[in-house]
GROMACS .gro file of C-alpha atoms in nm:
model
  194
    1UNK     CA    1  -0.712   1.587  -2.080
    2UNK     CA    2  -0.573   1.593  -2.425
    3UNK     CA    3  -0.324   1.374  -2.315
    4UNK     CA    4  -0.028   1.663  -2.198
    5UNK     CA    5  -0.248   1.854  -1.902
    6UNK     CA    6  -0.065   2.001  -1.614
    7UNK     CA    7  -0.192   2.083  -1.268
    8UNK     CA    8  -0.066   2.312  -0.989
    9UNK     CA    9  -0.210   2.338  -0.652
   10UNK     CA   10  -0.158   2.635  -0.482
   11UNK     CA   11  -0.236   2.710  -0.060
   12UNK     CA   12  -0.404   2.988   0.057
   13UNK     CA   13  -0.057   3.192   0.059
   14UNK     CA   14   0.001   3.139  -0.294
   15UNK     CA   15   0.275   2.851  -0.235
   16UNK     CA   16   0.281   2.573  -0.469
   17UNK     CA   17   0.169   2.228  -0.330
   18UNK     CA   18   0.253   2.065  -0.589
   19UNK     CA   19   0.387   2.238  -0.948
   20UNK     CA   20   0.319   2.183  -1.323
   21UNK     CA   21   0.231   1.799  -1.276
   22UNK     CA   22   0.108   1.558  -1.500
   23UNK     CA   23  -0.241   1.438  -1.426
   24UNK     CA   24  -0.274   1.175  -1.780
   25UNK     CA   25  -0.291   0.863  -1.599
   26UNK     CA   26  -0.376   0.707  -1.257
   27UNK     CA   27  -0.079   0.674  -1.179
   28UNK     CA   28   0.028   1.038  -1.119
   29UNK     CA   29  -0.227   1.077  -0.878
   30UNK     CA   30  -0.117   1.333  -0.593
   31UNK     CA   31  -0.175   1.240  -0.222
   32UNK     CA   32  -0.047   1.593   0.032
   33UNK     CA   33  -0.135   1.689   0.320
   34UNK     CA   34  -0.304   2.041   0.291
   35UNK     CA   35  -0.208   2.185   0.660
   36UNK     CA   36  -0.305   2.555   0.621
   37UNK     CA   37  -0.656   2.687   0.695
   38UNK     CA   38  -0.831   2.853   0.439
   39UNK     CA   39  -0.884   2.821   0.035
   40UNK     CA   40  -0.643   2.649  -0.228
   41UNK     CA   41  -0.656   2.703  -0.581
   42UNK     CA   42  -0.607   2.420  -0.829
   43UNK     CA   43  -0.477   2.544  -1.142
   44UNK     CA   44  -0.526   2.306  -1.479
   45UNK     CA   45  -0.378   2.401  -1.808
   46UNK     CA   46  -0.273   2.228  -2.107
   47UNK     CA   47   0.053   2.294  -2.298
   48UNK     CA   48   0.143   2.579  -2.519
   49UNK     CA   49   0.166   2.422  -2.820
   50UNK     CA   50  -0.183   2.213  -2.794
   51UNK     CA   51  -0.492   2.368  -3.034
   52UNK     CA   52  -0.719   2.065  -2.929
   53UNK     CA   53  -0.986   2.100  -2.666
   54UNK     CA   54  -0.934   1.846  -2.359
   55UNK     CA   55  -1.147   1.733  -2.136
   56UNK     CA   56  -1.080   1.605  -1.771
   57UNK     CA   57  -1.207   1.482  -1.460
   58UNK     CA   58  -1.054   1.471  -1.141
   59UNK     CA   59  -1.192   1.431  -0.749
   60UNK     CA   60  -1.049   1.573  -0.423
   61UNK     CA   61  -1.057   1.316  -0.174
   62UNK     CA   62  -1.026   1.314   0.248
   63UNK     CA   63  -0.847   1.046   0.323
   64UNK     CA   64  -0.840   0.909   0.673
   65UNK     CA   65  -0.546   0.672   0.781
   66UNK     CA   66  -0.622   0.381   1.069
   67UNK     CA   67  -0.465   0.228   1.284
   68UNK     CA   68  -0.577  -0.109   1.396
   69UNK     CA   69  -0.448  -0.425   1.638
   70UNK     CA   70  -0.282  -0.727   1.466
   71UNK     CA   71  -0.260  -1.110   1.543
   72UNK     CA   72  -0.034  -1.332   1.510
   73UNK     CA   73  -0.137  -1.672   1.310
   74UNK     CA   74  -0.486  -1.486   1.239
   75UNK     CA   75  -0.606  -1.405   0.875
   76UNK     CA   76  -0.650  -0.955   0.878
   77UNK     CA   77  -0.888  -0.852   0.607
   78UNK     CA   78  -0.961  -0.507   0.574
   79UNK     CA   79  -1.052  -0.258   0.272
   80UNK     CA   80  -0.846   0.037   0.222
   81UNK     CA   81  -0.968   0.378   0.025
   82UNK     CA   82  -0.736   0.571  -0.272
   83UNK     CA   83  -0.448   0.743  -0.099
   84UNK     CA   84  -0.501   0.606   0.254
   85UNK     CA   85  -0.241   0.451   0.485
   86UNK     CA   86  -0.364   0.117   0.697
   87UNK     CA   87  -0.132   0.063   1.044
   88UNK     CA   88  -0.135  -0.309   1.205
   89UNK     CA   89   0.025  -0.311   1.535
   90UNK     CA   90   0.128  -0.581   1.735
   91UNK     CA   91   0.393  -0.682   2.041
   92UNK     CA   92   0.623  -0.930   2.065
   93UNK     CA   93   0.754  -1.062   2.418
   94UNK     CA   94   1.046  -1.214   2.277
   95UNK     CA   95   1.214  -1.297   1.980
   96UNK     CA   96   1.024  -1.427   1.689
   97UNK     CA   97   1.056  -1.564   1.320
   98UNK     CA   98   0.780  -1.487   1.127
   99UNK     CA   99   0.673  -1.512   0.699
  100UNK     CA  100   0.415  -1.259   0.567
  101UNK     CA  101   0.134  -1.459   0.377
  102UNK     CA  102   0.010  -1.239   0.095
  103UNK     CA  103  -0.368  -1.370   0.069
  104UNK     CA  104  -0.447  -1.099  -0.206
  105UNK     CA  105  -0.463  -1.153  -0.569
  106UNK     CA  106  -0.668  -0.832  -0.717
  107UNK     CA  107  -0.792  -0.514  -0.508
  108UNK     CA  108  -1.092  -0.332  -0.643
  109UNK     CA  109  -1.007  -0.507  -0.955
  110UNK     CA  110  -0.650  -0.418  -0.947
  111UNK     CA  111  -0.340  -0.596  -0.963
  112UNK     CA  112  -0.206  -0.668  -0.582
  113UNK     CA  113   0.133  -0.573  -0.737
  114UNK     CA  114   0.019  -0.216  -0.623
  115UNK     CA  115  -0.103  -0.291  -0.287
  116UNK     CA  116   0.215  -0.213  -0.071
  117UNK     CA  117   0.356  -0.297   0.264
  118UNK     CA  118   0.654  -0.216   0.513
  119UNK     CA  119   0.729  -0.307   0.869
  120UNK     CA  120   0.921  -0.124   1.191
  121UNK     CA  121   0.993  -0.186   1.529
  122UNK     CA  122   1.218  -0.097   1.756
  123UNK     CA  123   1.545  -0.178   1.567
  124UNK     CA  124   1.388   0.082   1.259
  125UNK     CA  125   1.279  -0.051   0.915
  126UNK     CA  126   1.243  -0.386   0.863
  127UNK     CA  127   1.124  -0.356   0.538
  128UNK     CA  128   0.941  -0.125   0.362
  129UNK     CA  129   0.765  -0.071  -0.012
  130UNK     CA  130   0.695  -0.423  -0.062
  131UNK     CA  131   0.424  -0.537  -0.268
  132UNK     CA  132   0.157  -0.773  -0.183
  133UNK     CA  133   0.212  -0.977  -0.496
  134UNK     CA  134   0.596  -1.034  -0.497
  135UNK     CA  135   0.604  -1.115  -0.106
  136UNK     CA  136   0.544  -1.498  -0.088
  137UNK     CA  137   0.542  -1.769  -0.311
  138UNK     CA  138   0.724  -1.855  -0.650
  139UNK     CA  139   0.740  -1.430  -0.672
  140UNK     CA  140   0.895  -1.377  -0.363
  141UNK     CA  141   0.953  -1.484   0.033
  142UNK     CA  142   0.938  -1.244   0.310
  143UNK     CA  143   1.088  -1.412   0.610
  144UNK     CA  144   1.197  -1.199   0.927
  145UNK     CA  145   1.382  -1.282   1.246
  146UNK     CA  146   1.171  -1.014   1.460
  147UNK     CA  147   1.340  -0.896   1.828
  148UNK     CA  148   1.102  -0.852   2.079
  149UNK     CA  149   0.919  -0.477   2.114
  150UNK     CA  150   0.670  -0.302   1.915
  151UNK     CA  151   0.591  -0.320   1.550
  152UNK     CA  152   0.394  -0.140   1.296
  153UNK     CA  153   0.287  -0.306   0.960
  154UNK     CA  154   0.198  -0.066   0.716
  155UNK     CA  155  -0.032  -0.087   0.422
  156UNK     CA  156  -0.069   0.141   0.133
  157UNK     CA  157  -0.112   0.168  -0.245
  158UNK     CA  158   0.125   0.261  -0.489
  159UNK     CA  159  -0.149   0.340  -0.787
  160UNK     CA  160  -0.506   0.431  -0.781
  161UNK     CA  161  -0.646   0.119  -0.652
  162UNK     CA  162  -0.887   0.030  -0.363
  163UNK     CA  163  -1.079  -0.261  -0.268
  164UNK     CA  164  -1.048  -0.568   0.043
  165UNK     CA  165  -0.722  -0.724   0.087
  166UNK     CA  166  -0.669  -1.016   0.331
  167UNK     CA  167  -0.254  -1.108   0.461
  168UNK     CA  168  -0.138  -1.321   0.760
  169UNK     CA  169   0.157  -1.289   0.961
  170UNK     CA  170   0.253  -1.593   1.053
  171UNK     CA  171   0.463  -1.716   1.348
  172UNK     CA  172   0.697  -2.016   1.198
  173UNK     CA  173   0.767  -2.164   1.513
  174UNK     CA  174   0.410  -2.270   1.512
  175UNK     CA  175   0.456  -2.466   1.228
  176UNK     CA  176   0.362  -2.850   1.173
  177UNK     CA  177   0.635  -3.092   1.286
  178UNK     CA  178   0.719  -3.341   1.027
  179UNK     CA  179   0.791  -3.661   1.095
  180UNK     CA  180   1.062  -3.857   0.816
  181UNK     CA  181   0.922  -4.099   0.640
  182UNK     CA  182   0.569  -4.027   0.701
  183UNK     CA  183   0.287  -3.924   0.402
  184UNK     CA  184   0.177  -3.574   0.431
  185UNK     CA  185  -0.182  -3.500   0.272
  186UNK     CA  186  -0.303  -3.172   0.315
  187UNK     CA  187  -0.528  -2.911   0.164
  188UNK     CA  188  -0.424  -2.504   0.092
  189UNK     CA  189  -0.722  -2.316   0.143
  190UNK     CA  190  -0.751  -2.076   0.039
  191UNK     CA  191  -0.518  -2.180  -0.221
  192UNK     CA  192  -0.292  -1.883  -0.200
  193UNK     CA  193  -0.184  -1.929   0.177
  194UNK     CA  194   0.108  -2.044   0.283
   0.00000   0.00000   0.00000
C-alpha cells in the first residue's frame, strides 16, 4: 500500500474499532469482535506527505473459535484458520505432572514460532503466550505440576499463519522405567517427540 497506509474501522455508530493502524505487513493484522448490528465502514488512506499511488489488498474474515476434548498421552492434530482461537479441554482426577510435546515444525508454511499456546485450570493461568517452537527441546521445556480440576489449553497464532499442527500432552508418570546398567535402544518417531 505504498508502504505507510493507515486503516480505521468504524461501527455503525461512527465509533472507531480500531484507529489510524498500520496495515504494511502481516503482522499488523487486526482480529475484533464486531458486536453491533448493522454496517461498518473501513476507512484506508495513505499519509499526507505520499504523491505515489498504492495499491492494497486486504480480506474480512469470520472466524469461528472451537472447542474440542483432549487426551492425555494421545497425539491432537488439528488445523486452525487466520485469527481463530482452538480450546482443548481435559480433567484431571488428581494431581498430575505433565510436559507439552511440541510436534510442529512449520504451519501453512510458517514458522511454529508463531503458533501459540497457554493453559488454565482451576488455580488460573498456568501459562500462557507460549510458542510452539520454544516449548520443548534444546529451545525450551514446558513441564507442569497440574492439581486436579478442569483445564483449558489454548491455541492461537500470533502472525498471519494457518495450516495443521500436531502437540501431545504427556503424562510423565507414564514414563519408561529405567533400569541402571541396562542398554537402552530406541527410536523417536516422529523425530520431534519427546
Amino acid at each position: 500500500a505504498g508502504g505507510d497506509a493507515r486503516w480505521t474501522l468504524l461501527d455503525p455508530y461512527g465509533t472507531a474499532v480500531f484507529s489510524q493502524a498500520g496495515f504494511n505487513s502481516p503482522g499488523e493484522d487486526r482480529l475484533h469482535g464486531l458486536t453491533q448490528t448493522g454496517t461498518y465502514t473501513l476507512l484506508v488512506e495513505n499519509r499526507y506527505y505520499r504523491t505515489d499511488n498504492g495499491t492494497y489488498t486486504f480480506a474480512v474474515r469470520k472466524v469461528q473459535d472451537s472447542t474440542a476434548a483432549l487426551t492425555l498421552d494421545q497425539t491432537t492434530t488439528s488445523t486452525i484458520a487466520l485469527g481463530q482461537t482452538q480450546n482443548f479441554t481435559f480433567s484431571l482426577a488428581t494431581g498430575t505432572r505433565v510436559s507439552f510435546d511440541s510436534l510442529t515444525q512449520n504451519v501453512g508454511g510458517g514458522d511454529s514460532f508463531y503458533l501459540r499456546w497457554a493453559l488454565t485450570g482451576p488455580l488460573g493461568t498456568v501459562t500462557s503466550d507460549r510458542n510452539f517452537r520454544q516449548s520443548d527441546s534444546n529451545d525450551g521445556t514446558a513441564i507442569f505440576d497440574l492439581v486436579a480440576g478442569d483445564y483449558t489449553l489454548k491455541v492461537t497464532t500470533a502472525a498471519e499463519i494457518a495450516g495443521e499442527y500436531s502437540f501431545r500432552l504427556a503424562d510423565l508418570s507414564k514414563g519408561t522405567a529405567i533400569e541402571r546398567n541396562t542398554l537402552v535402544t530406541a527410536t523417536l518417531s516422529p523425530a520431534s517427540e519427546t
